[in-house]
Coordinates of N, CA, C and O in Angstrom, one line a residue:
X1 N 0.3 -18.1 3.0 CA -0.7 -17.1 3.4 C -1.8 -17.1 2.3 O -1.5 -17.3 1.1
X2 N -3.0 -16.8 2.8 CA -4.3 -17.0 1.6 C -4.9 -15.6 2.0 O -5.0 -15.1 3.1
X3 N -5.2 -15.0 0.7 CA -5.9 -13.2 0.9 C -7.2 -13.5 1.5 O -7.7 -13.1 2.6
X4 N -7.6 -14.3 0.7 CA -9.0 -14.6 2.0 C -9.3 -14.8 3.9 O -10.0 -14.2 4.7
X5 N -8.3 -16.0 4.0 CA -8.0 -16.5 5.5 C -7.3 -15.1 6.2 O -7.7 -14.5 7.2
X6 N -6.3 -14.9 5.7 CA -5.8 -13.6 6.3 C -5.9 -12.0 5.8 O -5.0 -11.1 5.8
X7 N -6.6 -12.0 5.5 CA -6.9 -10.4 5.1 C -7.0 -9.7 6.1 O -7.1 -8.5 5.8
X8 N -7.0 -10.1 7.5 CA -7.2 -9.4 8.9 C -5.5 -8.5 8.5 O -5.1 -7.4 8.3
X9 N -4.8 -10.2 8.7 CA -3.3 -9.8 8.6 C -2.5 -9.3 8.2 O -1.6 -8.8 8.8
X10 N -2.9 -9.3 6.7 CA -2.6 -8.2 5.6 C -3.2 -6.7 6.0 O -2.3 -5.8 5.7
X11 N -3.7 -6.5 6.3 CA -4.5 -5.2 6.7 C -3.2 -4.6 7.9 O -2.5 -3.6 7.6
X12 N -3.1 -5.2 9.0 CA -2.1 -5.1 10.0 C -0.9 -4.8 9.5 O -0.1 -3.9 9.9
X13 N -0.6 -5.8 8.4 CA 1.3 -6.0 8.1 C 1.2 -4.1 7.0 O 2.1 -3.3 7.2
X14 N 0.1 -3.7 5.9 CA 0.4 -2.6 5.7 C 0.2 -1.4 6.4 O 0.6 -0.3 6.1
X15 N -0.6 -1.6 7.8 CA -0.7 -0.6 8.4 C 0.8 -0.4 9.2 O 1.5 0.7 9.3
X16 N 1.1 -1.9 9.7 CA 2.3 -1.5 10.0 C 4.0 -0.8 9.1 O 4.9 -0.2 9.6
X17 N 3.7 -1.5 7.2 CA 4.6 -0.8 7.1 C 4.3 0.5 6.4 O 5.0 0.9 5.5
X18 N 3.2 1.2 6.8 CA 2.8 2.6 6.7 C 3.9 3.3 8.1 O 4.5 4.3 8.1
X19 N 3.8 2.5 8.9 CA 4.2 3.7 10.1 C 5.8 3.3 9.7 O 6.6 4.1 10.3
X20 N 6.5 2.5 8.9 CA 8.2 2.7 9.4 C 8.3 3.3 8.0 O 9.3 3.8 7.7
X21 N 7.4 3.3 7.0 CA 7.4 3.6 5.5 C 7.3 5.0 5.1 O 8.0 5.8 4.5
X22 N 5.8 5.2 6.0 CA 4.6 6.1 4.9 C 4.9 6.2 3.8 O 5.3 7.2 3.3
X23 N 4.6 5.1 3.1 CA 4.4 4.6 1.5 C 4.5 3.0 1.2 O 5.3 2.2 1.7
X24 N 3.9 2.8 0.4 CA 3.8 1.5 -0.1 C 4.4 1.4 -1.6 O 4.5 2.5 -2.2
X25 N 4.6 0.5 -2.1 CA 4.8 0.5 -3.7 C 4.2 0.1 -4.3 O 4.0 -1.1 -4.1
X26 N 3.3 0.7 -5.6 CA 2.5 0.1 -6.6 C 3.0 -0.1 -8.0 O 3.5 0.9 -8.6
X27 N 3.0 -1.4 -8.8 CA 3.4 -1.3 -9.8 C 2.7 -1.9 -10.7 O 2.0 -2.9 -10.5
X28 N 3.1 -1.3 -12.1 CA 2.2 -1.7 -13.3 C 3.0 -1.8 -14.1 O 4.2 -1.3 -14.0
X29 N 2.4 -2.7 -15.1 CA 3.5 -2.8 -16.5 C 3.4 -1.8 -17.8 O 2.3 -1.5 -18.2
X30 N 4.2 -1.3 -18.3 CA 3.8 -0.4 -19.5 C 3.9 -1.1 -20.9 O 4.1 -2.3 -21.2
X31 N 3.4 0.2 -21.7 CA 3.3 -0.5 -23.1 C 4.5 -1.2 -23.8 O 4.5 -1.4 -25.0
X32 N 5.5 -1.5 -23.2 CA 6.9 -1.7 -23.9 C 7.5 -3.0 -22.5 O 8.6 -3.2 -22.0
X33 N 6.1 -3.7 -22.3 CA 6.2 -4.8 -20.9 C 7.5 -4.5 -19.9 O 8.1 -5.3 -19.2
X34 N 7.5 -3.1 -20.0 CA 8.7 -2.7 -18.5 C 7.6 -2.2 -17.2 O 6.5 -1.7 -17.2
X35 N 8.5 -2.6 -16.2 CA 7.7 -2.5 -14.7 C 8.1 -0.7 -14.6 O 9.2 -0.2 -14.9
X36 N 6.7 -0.1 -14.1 CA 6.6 0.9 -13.4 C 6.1 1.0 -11.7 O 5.0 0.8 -11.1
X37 N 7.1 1.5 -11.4 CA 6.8 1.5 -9.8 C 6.7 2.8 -9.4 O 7.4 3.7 -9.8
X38 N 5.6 2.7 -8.4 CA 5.1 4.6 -8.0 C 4.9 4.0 -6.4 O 4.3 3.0 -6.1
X39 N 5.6 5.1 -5.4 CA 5.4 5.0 -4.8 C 4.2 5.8 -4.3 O 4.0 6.9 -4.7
X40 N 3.2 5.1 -3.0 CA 2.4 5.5 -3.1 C 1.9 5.8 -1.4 O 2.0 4.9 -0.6
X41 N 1.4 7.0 -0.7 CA 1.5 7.2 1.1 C 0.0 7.4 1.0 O -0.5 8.1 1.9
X42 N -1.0 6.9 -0.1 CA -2.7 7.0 0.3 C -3.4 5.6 -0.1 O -4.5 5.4 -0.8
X43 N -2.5 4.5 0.4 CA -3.5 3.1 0.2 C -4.4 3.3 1.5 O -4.1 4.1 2.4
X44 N -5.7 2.6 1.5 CA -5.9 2.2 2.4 C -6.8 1.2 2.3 O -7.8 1.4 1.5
X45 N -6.8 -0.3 3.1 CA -7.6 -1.5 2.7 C -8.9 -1.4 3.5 O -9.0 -0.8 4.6
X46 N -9.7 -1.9 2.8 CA -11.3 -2.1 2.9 C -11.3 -3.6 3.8 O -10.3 -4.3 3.8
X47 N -12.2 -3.9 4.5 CA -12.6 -5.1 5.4 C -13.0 -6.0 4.2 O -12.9 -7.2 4.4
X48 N -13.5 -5.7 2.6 CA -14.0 -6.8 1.9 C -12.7 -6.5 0.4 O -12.8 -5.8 -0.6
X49 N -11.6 -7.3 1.0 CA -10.5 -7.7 0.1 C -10.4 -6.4 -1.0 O -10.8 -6.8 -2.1
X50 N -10.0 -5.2 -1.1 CA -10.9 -3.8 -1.8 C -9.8 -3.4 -0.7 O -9.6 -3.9 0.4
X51 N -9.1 -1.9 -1.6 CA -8.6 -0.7 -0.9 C -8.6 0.0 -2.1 O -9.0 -0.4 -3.2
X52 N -8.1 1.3 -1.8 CA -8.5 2.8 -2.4 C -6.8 3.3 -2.2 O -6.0 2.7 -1.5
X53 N -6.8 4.4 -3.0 CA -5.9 5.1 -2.7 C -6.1 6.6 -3.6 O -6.6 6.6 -4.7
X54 N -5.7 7.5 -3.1 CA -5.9 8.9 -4.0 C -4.6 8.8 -4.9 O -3.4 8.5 -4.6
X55 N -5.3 9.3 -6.4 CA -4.6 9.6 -7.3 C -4.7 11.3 -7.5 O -5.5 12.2 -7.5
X56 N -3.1 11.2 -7.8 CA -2.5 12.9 -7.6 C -1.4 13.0 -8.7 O -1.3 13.5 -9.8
X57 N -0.2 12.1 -7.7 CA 1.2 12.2 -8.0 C 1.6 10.5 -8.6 O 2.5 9.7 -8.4
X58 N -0.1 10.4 -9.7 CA 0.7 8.9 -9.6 C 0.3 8.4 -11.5 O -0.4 7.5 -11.9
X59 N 1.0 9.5 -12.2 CA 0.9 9.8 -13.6 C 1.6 8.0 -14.2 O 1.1 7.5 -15.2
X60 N 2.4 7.6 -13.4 CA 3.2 6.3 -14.4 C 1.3 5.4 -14.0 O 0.5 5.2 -14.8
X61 N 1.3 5.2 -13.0 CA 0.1 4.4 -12.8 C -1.1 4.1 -13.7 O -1.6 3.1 -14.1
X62 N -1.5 5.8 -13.8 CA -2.9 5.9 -14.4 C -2.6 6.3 -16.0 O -3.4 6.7 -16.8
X63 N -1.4 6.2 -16.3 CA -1.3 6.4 -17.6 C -1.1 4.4 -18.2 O -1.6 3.9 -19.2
X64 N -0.5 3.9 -17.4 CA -0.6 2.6 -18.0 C -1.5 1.4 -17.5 O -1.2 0.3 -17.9
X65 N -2.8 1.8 -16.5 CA -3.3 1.2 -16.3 C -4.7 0.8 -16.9 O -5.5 0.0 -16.5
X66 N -4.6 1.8 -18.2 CA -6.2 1.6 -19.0 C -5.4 0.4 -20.1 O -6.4 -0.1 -20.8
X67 N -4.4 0.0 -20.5 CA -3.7 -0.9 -21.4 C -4.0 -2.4 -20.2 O -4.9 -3.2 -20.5
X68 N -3.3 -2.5 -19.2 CA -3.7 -3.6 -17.9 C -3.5 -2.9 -16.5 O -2.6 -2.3 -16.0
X69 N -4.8 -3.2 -16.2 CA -5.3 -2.7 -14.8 C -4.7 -3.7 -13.9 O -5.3 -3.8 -12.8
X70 N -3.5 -4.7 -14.1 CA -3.4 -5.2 -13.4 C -2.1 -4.6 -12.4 O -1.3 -3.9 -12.8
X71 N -2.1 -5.1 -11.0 CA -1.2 -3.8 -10.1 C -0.5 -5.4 -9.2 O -0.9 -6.5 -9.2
X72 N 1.1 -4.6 -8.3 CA 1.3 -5.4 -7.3 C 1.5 -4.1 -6.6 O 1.8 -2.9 -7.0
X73 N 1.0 -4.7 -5.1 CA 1.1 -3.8 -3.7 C 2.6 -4.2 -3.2 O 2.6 -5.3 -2.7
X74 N 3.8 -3.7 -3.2 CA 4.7 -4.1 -2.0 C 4.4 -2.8 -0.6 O 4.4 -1.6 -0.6
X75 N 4.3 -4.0 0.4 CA 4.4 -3.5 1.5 C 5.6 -3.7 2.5 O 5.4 -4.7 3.2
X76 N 6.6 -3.3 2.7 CA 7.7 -3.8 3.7 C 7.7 -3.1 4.7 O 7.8 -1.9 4.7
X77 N 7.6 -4.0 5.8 CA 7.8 -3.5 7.2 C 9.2 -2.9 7.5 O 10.0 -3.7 7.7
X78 N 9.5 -1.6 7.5 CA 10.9 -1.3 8.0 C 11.3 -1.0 9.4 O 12.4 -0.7 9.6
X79 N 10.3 -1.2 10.4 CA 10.6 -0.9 11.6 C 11.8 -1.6 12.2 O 12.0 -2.8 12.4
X80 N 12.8 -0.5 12.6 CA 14.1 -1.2 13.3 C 13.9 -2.0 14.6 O 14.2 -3.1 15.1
X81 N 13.6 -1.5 14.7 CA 13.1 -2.2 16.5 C 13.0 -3.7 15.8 O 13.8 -4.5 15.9
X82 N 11.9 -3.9 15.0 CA 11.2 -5.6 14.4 C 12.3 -6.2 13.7 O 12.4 -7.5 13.6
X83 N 13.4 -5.2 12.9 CA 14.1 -6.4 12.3 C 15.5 -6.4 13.5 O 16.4 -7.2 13.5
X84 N 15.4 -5.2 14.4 CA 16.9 -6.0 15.2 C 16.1 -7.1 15.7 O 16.7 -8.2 15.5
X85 N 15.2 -7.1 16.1 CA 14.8 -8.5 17.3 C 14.5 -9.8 16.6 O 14.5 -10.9 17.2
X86 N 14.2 -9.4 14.7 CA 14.2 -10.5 13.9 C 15.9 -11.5 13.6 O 16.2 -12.6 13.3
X87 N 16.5 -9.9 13.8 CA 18.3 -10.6 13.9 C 19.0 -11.0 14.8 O 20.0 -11.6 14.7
X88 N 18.2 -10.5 16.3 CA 19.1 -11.3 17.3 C 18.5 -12.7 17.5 O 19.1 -13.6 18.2
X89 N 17.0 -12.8 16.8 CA 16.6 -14.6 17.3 C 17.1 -15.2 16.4 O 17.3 -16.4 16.5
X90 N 17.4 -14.4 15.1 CA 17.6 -14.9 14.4 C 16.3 -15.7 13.1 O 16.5 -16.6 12.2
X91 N 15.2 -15.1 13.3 CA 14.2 -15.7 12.3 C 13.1 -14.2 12.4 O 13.5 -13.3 13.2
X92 N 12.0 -13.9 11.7 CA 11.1 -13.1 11.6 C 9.7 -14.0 12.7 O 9.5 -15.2 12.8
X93 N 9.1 -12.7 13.5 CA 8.0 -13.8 14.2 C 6.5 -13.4 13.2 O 5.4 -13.8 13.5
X94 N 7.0 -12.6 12.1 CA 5.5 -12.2 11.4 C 6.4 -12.0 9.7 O 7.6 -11.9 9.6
X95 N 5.7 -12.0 8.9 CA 6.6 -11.3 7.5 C 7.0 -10.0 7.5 O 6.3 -9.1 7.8
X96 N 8.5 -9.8 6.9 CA 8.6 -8.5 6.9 C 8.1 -8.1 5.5 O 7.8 -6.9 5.4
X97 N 8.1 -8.8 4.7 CA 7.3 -8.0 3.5 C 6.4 -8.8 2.4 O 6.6 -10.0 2.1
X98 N 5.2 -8.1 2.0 CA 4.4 -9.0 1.1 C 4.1 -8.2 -0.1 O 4.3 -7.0 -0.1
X99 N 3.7 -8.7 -0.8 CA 3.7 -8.5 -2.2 C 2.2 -8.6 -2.4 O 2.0 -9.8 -2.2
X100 N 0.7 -7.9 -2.9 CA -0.5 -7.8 -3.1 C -0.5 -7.7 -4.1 O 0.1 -6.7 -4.4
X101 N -1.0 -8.4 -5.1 CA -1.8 -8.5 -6.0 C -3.2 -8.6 -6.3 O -4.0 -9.6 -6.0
X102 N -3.7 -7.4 -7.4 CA -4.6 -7.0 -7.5 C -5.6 -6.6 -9.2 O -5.4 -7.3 -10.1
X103 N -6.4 -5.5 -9.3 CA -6.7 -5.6 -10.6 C -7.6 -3.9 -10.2 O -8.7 -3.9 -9.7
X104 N -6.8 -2.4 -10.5 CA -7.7 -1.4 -10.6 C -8.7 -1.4 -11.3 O -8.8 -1.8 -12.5
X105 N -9.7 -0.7 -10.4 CA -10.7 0.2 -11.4 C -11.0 1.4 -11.8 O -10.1 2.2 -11.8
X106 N -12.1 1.8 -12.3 CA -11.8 3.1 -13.5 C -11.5 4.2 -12.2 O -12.0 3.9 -11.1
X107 N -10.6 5.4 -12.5 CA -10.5 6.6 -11.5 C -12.2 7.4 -11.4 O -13.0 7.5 -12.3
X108 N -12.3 7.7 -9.8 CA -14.1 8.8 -9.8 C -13.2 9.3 -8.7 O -12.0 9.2 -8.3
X109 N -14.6 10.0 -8.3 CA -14.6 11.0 -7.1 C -14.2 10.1 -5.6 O -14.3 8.9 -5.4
X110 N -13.7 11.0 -4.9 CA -13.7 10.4 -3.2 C -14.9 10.4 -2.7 O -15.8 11.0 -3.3
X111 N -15.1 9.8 -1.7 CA -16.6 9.8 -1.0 C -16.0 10.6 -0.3 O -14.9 11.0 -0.5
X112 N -16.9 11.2 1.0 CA -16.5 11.9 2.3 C -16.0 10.6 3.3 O -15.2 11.0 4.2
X113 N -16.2 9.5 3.3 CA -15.7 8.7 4.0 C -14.3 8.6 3.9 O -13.5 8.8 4.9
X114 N -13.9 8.4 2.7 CA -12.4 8.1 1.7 C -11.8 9.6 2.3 O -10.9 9.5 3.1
X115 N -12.2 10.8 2.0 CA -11.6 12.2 2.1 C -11.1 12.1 3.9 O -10.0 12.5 4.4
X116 N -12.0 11.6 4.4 CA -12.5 11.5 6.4 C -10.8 10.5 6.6 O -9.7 11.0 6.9
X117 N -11.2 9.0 6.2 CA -9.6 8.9 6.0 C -8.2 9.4 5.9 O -7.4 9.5 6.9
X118 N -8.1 9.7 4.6 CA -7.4 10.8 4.4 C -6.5 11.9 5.7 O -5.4 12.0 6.1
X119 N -7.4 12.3 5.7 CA -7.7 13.7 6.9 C -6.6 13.1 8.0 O -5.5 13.4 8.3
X120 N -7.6 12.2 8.6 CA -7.3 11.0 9.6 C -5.4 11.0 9.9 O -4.6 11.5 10.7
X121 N -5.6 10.2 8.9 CA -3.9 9.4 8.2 C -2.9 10.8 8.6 O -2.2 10.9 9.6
X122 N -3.1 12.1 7.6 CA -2.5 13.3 7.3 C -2.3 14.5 8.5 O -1.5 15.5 8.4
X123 N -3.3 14.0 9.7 CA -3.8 15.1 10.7 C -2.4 15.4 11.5 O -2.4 16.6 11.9
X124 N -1.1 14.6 11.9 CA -0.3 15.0 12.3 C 1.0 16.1 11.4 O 2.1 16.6 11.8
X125 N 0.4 16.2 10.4 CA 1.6 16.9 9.3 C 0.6 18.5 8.9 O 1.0 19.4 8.1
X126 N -0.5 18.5 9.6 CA -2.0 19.6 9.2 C -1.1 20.8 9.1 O -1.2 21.5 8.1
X127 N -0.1 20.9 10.3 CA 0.3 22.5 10.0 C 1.8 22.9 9.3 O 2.6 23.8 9.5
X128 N 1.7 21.9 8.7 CA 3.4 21.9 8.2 C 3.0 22.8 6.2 O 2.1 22.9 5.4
X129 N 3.8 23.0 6.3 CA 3.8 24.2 4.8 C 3.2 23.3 3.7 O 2.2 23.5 2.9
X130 N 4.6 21.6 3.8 CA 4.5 21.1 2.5 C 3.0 20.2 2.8 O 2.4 19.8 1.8
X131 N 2.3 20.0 4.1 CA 0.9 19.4 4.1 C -0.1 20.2 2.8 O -0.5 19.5 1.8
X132 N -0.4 21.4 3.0 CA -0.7 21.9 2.2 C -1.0 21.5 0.8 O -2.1 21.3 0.4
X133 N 0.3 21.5 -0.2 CA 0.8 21.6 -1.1 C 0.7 19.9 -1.8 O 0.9 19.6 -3.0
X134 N 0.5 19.1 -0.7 CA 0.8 17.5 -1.1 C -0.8 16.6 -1.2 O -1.3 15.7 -1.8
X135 N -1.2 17.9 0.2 CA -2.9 16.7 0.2 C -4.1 17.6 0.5 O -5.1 17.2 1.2
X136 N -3.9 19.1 -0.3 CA -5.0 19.8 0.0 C -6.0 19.8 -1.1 O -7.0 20.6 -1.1
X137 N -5.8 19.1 -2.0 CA -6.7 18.9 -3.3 C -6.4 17.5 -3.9 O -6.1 17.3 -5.1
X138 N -6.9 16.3 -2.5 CA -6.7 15.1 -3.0 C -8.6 15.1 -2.8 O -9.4 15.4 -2.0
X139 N -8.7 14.4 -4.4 CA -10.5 14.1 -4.8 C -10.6 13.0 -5.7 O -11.6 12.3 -5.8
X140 N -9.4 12.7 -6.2 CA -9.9 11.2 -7.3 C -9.1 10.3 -6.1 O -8.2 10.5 -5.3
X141 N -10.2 8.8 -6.9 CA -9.3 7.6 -5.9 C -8.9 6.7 -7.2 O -8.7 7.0 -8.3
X142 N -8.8 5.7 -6.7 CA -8.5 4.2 -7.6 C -8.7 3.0 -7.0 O -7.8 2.4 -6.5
X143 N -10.0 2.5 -7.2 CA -9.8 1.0 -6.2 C -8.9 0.0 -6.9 O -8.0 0.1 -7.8
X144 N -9.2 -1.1 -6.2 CA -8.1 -1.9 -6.2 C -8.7 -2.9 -5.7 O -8.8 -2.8 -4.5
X145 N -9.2 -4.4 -6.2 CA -9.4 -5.5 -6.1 C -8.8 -5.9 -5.5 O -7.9 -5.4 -6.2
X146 N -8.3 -6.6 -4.6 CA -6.9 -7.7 -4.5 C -7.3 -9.2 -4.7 O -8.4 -9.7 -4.4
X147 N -6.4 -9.7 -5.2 CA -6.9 -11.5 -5.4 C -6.0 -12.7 -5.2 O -6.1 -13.9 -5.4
X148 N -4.9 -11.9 -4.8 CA -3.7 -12.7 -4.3 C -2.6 -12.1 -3.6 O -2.2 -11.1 -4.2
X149 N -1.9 -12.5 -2.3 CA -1.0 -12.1 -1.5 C 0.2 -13.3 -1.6 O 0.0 -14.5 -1.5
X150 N 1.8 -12.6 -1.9 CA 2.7 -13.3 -1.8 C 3.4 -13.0 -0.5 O 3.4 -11.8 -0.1
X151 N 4.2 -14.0 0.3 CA 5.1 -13.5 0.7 C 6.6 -13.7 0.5 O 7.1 -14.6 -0.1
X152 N 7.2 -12.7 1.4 CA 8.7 -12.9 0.8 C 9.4 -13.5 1.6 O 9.3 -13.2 2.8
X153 N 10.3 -14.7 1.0 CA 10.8 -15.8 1.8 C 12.2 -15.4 1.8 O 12.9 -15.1 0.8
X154 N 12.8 -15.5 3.3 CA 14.1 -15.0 3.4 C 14.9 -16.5 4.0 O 15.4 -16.4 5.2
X155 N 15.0 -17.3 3.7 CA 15.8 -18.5 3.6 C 15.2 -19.3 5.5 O 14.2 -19.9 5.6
X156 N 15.9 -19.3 6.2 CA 15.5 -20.0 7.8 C 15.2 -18.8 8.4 O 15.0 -19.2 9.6
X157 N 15.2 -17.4 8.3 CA 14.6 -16.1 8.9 C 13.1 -16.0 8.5 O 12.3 -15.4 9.3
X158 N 12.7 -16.7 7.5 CA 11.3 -16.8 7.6 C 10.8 -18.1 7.1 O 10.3 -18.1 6.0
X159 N 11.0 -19.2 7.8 CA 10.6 -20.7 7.6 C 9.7 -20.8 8.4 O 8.6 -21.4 8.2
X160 N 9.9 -20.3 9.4 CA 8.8 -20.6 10.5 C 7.6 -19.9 10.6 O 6.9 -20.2 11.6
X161 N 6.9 -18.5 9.6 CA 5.8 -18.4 9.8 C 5.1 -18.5 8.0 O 3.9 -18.5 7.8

């Protein structure tokens, strides 16, 4: 898989494991070269290789990303339905998870577009207590370059795409 040729694809495979997830994993390295992983339920990819996500609840991130701004995306599809049907053929007909890599930039403000998003994504949870409390004062973002897509190889379950 190439982030260029398939960035359609990529776009699809995190929307899809947004719906069995709602969250993705982002990770950075800290000052002491150990991996920090933050989970994260506000990516969203851009049409030009570029996604965003609101920074809130994501202190390991932005505390070690001014040392290397360098980031990986895991996205895994968990939908039961996709991997029973991946285990009774016995192979995957799409990947169930990929690995994005990327390079943030400095934290700013949301646009209204990015907030409009947001909204979007969040609108089924509007009247729940903890909606409130989780995404009523989301305003900084964090882009996110990407410049390379791995995927994860599961022996003859995923040979074939």
């Amino acid at each position: 898989m190439e982030i260029n040729k398939d960035w359609a694809i990529i776009k699809k495979h995190v929307k899809d494991s947004f719906k069995s997830n709602l969250h993705v994993s982002i990770a950075v390295v800290n000052d002491k070269n150990e991996p920090v992983v933050t989970p994260i339920g506000t990516l969203f990819l851009n049409d030009d290789l570029t996604g965003f996500y609101f920074e809130k609840f994501t202190s390991g991130l932005s505390k070690y990303c001014n040392q290397n701004n360098k980031v990986c995306v895991l996205a895994v599809n968990s939908n039961k339905i996709f991997w029973i049907k991946s285990l009774f053929k016995g192979q995957f007909t799409k990947h169930p998870a990929l690995k994005i890599h990327g390079e943030l930039a400095e934290k700013r403000k949301a646009t209204q577009e990015e907030k409009h998003a947001l909204t979007r994504r969040m609108r089924n949870t509007k009247s729940l207590k903890g909606h409130q409390y989780l995404w009523s004062d989301m305003d900084s973002v964090r882009k996110i370059n990407f410049t390379k897509v791995e995927t994860m190889k599961l022996g003859k379950m995923t040979a074939t795409i």
